[in-house]
PDB file of C-alpha atoms in Angstrom:
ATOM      1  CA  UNK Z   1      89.806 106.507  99.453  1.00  0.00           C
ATOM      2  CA  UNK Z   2      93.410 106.607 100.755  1.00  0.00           C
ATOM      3  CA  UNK Z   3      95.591 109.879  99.597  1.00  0.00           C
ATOM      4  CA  UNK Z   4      99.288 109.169  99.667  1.00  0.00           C
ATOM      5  CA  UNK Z   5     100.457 112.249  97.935  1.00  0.00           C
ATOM      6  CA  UNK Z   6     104.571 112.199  96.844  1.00  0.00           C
ATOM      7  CA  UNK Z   7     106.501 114.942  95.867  1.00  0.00           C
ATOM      8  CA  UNK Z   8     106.990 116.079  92.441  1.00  0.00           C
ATOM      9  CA  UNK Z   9     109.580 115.332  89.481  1.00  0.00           C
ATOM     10  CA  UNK Z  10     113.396 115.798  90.146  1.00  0.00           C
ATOM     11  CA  UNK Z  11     116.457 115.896  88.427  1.00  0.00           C
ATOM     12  CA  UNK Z  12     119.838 114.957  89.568  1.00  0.00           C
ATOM     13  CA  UNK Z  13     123.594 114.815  88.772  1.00  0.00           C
ATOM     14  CA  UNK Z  14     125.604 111.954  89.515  1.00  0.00           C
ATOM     15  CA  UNK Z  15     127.124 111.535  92.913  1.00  0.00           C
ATOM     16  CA  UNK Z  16     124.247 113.800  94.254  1.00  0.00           C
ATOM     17  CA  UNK Z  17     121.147 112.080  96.953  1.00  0.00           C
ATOM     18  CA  UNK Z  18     117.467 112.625  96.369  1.00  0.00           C
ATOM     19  CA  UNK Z  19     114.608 113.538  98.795  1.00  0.00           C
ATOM     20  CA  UNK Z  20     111.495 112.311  98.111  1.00  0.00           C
ATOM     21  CA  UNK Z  21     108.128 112.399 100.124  1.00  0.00           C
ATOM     22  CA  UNK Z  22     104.652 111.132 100.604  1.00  0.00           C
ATOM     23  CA  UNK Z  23     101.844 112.631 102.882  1.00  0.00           C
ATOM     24  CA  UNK Z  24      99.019 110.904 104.512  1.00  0.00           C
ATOM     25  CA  UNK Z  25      96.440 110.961 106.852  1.00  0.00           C
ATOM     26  CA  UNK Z  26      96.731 110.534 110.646  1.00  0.00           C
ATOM     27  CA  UNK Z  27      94.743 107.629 110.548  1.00  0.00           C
ATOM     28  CA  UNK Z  28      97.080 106.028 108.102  1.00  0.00           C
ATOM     29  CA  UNK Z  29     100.010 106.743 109.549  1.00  0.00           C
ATOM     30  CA  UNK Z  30      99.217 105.744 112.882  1.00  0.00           C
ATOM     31  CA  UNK Z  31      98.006 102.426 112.028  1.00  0.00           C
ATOM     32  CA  UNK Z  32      99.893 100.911 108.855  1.00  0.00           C
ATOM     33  CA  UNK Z  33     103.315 100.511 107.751  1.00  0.00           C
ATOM     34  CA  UNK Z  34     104.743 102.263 104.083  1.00  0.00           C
ATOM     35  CA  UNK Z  35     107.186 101.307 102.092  1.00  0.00           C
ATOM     36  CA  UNK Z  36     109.611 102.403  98.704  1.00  0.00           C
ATOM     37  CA  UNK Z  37     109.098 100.676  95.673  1.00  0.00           C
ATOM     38  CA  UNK Z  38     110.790 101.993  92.114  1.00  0.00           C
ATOM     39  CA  UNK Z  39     110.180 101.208  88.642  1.00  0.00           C
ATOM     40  CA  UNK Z  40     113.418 102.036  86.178  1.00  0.00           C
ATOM     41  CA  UNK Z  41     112.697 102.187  82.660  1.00  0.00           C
ATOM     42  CA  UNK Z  42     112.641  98.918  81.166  1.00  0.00           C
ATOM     43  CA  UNK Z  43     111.966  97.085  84.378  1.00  0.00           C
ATOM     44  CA  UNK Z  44     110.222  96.050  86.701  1.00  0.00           C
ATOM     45  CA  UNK Z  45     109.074  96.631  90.516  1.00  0.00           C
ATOM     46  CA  UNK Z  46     111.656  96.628  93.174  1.00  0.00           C
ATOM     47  CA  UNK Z  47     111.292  97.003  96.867  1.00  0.00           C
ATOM     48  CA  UNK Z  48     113.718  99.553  98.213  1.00  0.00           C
ATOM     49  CA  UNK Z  49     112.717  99.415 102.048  1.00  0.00           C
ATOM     50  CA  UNK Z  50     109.813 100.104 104.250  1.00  0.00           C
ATOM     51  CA  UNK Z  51     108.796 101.521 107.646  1.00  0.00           C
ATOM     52  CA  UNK Z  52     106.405 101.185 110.031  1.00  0.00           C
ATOM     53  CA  UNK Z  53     106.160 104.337 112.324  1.00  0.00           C
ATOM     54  CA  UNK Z  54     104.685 103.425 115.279  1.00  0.00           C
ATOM     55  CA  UNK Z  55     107.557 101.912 116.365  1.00  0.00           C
ATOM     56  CA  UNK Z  56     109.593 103.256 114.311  1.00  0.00           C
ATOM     57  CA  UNK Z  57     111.235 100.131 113.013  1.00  0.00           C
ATOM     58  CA  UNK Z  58     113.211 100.111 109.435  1.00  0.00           C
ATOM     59  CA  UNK Z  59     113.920  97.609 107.036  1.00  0.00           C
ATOM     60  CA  UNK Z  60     116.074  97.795 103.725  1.00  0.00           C
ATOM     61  CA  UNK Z  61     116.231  95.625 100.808  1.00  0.00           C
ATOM     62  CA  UNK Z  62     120.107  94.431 100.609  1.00  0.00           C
ATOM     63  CA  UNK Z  63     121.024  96.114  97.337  1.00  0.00           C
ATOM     64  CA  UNK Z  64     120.096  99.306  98.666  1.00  0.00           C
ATOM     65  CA  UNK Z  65     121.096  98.915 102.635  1.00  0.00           C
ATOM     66  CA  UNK Z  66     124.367 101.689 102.237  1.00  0.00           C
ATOM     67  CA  UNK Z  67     122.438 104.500 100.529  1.00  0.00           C
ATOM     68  CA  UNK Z  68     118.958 104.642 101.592  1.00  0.00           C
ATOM     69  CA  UNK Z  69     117.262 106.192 104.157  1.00  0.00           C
ATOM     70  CA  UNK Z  70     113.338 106.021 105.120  1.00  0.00           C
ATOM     71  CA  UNK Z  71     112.000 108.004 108.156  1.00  0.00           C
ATOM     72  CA  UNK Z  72     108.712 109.254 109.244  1.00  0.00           C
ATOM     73  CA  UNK Z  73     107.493 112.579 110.611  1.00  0.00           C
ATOM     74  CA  UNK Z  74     104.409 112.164 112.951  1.00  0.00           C
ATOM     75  CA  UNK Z  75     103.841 115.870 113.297  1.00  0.00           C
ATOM     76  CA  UNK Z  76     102.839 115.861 109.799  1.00  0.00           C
ATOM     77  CA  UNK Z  77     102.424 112.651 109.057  1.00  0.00           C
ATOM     78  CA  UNK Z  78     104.896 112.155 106.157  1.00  0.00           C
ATOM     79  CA  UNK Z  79     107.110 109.262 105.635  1.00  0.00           C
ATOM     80  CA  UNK Z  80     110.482 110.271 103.587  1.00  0.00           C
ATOM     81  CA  UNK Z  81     113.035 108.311 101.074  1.00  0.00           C
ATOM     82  CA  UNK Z  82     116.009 109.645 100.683  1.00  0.00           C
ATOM     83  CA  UNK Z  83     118.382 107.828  98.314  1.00  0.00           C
ATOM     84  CA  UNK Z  84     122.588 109.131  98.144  1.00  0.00           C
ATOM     85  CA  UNK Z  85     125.688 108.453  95.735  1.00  0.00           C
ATOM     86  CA  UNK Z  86     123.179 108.555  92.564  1.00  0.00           C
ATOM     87  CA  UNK Z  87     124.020 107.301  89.088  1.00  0.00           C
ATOM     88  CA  UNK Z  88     122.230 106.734  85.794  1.00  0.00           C
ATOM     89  CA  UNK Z  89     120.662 103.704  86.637  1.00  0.00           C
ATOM     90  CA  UNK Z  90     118.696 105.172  89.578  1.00  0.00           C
ATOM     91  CA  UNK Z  91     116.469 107.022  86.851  1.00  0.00           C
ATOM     92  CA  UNK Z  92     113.285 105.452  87.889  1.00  0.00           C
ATOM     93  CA  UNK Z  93     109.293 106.321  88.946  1.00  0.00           C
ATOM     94  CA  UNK Z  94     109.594 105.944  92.435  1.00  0.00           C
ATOM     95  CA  UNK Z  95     106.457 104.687  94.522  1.00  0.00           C
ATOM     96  CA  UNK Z  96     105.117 105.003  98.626  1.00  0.00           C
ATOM     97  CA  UNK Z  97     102.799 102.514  99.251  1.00  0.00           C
ATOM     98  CA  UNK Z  98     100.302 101.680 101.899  1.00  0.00           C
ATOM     99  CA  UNK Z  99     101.513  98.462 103.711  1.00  0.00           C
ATOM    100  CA  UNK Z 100      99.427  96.152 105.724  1.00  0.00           C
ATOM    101  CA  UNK Z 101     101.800  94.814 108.564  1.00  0.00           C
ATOM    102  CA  UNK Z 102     102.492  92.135 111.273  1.00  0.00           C
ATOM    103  CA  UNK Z 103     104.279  89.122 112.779  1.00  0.00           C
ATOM    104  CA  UNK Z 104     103.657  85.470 110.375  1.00  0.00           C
ATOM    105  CA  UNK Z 105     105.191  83.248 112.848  1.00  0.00           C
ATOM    106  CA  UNK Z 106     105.396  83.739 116.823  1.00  0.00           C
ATOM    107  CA  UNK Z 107     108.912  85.822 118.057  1.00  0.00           C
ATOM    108  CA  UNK Z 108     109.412  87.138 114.663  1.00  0.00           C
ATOM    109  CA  UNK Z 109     110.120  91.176 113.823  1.00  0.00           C
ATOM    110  CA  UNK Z 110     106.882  92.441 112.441  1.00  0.00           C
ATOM    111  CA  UNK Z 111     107.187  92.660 108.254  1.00  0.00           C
ATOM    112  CA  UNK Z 112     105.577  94.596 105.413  1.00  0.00           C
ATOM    113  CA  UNK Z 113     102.777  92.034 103.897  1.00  0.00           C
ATOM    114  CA  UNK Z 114     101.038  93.889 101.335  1.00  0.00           C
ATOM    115  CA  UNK Z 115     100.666  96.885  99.326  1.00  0.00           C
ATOM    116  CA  UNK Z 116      96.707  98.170  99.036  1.00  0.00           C
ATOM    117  CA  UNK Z 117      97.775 101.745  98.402  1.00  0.00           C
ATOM    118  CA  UNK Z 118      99.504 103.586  96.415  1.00  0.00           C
ATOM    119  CA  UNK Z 119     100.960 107.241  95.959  1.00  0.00           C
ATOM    120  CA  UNK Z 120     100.964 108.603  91.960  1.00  0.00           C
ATOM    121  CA  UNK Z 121     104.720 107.870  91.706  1.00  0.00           C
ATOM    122  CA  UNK Z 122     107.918 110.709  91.557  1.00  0.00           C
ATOM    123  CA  UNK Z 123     110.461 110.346  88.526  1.00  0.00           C
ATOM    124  CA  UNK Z 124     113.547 110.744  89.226  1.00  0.00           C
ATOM    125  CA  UNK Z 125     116.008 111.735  86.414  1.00  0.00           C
ATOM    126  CA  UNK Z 126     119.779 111.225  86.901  1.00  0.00           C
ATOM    127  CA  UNK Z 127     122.284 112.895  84.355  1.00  0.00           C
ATOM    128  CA  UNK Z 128     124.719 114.751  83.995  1.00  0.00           C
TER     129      UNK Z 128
ATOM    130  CA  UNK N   1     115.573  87.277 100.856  1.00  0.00           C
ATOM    131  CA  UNK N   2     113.293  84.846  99.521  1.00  0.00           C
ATOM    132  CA  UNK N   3     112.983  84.921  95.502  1.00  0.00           C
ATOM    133  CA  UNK N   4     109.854  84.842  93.117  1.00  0.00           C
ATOM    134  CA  UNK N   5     110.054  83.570  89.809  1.00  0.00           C
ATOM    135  CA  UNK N   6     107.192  84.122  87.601  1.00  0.00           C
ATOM    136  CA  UNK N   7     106.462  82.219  84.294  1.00  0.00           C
ATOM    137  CA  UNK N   8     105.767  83.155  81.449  1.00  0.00           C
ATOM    138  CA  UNK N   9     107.391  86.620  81.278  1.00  0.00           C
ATOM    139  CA  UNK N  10     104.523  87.311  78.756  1.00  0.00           C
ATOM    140  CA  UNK N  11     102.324  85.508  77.461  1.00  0.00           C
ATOM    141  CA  UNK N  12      99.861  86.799  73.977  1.00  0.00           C
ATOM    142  CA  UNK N  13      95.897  86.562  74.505  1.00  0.00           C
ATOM    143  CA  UNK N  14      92.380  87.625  72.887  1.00  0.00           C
ATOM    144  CA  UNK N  15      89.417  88.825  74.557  1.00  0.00           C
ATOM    145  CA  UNK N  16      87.361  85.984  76.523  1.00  0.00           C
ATOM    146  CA  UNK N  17      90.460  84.060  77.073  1.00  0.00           C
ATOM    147  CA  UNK N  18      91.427  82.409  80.115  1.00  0.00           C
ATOM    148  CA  UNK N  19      94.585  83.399  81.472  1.00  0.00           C
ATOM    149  CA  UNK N  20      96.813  81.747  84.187  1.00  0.00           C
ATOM    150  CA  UNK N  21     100.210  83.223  85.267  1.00  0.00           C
ATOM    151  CA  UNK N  22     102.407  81.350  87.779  1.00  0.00           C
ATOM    152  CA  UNK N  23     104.873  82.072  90.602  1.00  0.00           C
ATOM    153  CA  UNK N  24     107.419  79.972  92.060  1.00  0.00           C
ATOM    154  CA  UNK N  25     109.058  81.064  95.779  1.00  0.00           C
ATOM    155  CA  UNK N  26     112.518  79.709  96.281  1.00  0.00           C
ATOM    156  CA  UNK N  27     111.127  78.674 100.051  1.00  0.00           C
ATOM    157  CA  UNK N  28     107.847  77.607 101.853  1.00  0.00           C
ATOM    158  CA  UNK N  29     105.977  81.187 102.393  1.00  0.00           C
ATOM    159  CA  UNK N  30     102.978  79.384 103.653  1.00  0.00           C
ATOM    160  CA  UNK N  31      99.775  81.857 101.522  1.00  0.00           C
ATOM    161  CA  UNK N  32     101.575  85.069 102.011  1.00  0.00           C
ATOM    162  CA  UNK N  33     101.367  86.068  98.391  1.00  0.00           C
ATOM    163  CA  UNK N  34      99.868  88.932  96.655  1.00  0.00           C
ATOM    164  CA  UNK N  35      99.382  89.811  93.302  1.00  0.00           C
ATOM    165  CA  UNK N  36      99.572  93.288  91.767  1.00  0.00           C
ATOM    166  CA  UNK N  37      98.303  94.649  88.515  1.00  0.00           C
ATOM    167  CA  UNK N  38     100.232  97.614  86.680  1.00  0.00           C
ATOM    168  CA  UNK N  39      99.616  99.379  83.597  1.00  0.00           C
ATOM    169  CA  UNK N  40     101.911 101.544  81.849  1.00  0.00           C
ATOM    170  CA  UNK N  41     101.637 105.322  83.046  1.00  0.00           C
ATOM    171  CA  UNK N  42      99.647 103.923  85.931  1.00  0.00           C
ATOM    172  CA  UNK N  43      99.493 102.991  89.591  1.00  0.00           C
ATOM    173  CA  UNK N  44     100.098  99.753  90.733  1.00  0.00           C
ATOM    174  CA  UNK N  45      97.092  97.965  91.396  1.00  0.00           C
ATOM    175  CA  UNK N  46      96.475  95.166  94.246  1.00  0.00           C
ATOM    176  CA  UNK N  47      94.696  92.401  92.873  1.00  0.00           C
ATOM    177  CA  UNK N  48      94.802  89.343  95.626  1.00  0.00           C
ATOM    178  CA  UNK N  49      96.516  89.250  98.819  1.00  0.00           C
ATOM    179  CA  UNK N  50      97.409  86.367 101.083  1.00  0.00           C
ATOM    180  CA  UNK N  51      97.297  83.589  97.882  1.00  0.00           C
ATOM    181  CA  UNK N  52      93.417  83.891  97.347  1.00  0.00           C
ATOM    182  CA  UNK N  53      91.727  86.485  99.146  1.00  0.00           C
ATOM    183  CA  UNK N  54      90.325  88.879  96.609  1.00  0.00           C
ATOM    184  CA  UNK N  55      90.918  92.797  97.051  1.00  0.00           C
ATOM    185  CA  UNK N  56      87.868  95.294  97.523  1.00  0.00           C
ATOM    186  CA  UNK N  57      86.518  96.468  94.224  1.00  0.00           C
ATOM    187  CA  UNK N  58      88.849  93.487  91.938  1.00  0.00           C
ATOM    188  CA  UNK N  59      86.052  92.009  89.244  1.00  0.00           C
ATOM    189  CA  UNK N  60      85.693  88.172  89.810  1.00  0.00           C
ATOM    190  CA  UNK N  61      87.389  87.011  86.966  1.00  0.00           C
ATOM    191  CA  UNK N  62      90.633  87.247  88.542  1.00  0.00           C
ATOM    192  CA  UNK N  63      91.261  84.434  91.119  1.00  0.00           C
ATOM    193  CA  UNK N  64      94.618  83.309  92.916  1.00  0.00           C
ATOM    194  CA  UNK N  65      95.396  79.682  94.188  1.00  0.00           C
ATOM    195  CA  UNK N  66      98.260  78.162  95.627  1.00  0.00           C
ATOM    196  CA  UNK N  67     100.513  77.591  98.879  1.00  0.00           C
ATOM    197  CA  UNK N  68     103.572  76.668 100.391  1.00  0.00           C
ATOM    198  CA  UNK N  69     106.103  77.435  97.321  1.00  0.00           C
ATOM    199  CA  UNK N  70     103.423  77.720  94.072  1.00  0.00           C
ATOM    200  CA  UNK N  71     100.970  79.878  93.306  1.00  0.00           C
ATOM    201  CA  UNK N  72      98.650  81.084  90.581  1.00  0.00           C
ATOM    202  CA  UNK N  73      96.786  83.795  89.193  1.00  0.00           C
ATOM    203  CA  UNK N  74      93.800  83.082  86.978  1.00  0.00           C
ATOM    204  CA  UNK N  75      92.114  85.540  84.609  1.00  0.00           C
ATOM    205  CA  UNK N  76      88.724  84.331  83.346  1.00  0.00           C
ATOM    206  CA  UNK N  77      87.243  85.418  80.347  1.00  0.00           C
ATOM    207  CA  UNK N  78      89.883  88.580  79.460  1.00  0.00           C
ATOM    208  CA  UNK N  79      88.782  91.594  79.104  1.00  0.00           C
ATOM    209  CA  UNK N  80      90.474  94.674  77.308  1.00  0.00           C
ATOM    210  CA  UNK N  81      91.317  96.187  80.394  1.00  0.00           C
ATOM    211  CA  UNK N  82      93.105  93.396  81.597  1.00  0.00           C
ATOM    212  CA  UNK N  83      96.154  93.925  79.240  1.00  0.00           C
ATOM    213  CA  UNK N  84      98.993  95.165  81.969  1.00  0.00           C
ATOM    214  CA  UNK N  85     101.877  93.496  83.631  1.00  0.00           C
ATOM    215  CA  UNK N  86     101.214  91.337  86.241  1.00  0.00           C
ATOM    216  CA  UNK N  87     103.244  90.748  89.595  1.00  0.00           C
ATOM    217  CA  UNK N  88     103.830  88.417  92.283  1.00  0.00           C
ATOM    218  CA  UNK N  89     105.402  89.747  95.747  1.00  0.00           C
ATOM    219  CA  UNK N  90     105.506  87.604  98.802  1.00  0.00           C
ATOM    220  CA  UNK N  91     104.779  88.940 102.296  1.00  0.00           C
ATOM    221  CA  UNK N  92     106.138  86.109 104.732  1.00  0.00           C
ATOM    222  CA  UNK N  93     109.681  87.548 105.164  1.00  0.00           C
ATOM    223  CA  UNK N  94     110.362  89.537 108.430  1.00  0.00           C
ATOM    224  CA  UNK N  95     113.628  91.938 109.381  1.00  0.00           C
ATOM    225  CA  UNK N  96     116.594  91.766 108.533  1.00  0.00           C
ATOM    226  CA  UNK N  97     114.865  89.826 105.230  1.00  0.00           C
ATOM    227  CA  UNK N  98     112.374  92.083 103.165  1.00  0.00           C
ATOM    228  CA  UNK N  99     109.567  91.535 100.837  1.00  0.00           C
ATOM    229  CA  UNK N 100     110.086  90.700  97.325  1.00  0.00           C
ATOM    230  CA  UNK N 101     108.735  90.713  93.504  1.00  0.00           C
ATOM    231  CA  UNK N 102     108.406  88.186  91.039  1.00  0.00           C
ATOM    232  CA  UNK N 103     109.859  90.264  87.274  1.00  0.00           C
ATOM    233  CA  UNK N 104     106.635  90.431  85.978  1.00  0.00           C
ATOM    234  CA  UNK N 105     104.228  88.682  83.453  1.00  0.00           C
ATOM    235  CA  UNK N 106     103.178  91.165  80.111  1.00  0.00           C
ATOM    236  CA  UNK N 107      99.935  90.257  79.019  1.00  0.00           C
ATOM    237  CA  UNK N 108      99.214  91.902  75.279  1.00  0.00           C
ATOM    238  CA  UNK N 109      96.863  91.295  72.896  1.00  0.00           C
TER     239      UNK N 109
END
């Protein structure tokens, strides 16, 4: 069974960035790709970005491209999220998930495919 | 980035239904679609990947069908455990364009 085990609850004031993190295996980090996806109350799933650390190559969901931040740390195998200039409508259960990765078509970038694992989820709280 | 619209947005069943939920991509994305299930206070859940290929450990009542820009996902014979939200998400874009969801179908009783 794949562990991807994220950090616990935070709260935050407006204006302020958040940290969050999600540790796996060596195996799994050396061989799949991980990505940030956050529920907000009332809503539903939203890809925030992804990364796949071999490389290390990025990728960031538009709405989210100026504030986000997703790295990887080999030596202890632990892929980050760090989101900035919080508001209120940030407060969400944030998710790292397990991606399966690759190229569809010949010459392209390789993409995030599909999710198959999934860390227990982080709420963030933002409020003054 | 490629959109996913998903129809309905919930839908009411009873136990031994058969339930089929629909997504629509706003391009050709060839099979590269996945469905998830989620329950509230829960993990997501991967159900299907690449249109039809079933997940490790999914029971066989759920099935997915479809290519190119439509795509389904087929519940047979409901069970209680199957009331959750249900999402599409399609895997074919690559960088700068990311993965997307569909906003979800609520299944309740």
């Amino acid at each position: 069974q794949v562990q991807l085990g994220q950090s616990g609850a935070q709260v935050k004031k407006p204006g302020s960035s958040v940290k969050v993190s999600c540790v796996t295996s060596g195996d799994t980090f050396n061989n799949y790709g991980f990505a940030w996806v956050r529920q907000a109350p009332g809503h539903g799933l939203e890809y925030m970005g992804g990364i796949i650390p071999i490389f290390p190559l990025t990728n960031y969901a538009q709405k989210f491209q100026d504030r986000v931040r997703i790295t990887a740390d080999e030596s202890s195998t632990t892929v980050y999220m760090e989101l900035s200039t919080l508001t209120s409508e940030d407060t969400a259960i944030y998710y790292c998930a397990r991606a399966q990765w690759g190229s569809r078509r010949i010459g392209d970038i390789a993409g995030l495919h599909y999710f198959d694992s999934w860390g227990q989820g982080t709420l963030v709280s933002v409020s003054s | 980035d490629i959109q996913l619209t998903q129809s309905p947005s919930s839908l009411s069943a009873s136990v031994g239904d058969r339930v089929t939920i629909a997504c629509r991509a706003s391009q050709i994305i060839n099979s590269s679609l996945n469905w998830y299930q989620h329950k509230r206070g829960k993990v997501p859940k991967l159900l299907i990947h690449d249109a039809s290929s079933l997940e490790t450990g999914v029971p066989l009542r759920f099935s997915g069908s479809g290519s190119g820009t439509d795509f389904n996902l087929t519940i047979n014979t409901l069970q209680p455990d199957d009331f959750a939200t249900y999402y599409c998400q399609q895997g074919y874009s690559s960088p700068p364009e990311t993965v997307t969801f569909g906003g979800g179908t609520q299944v309740q009783i």
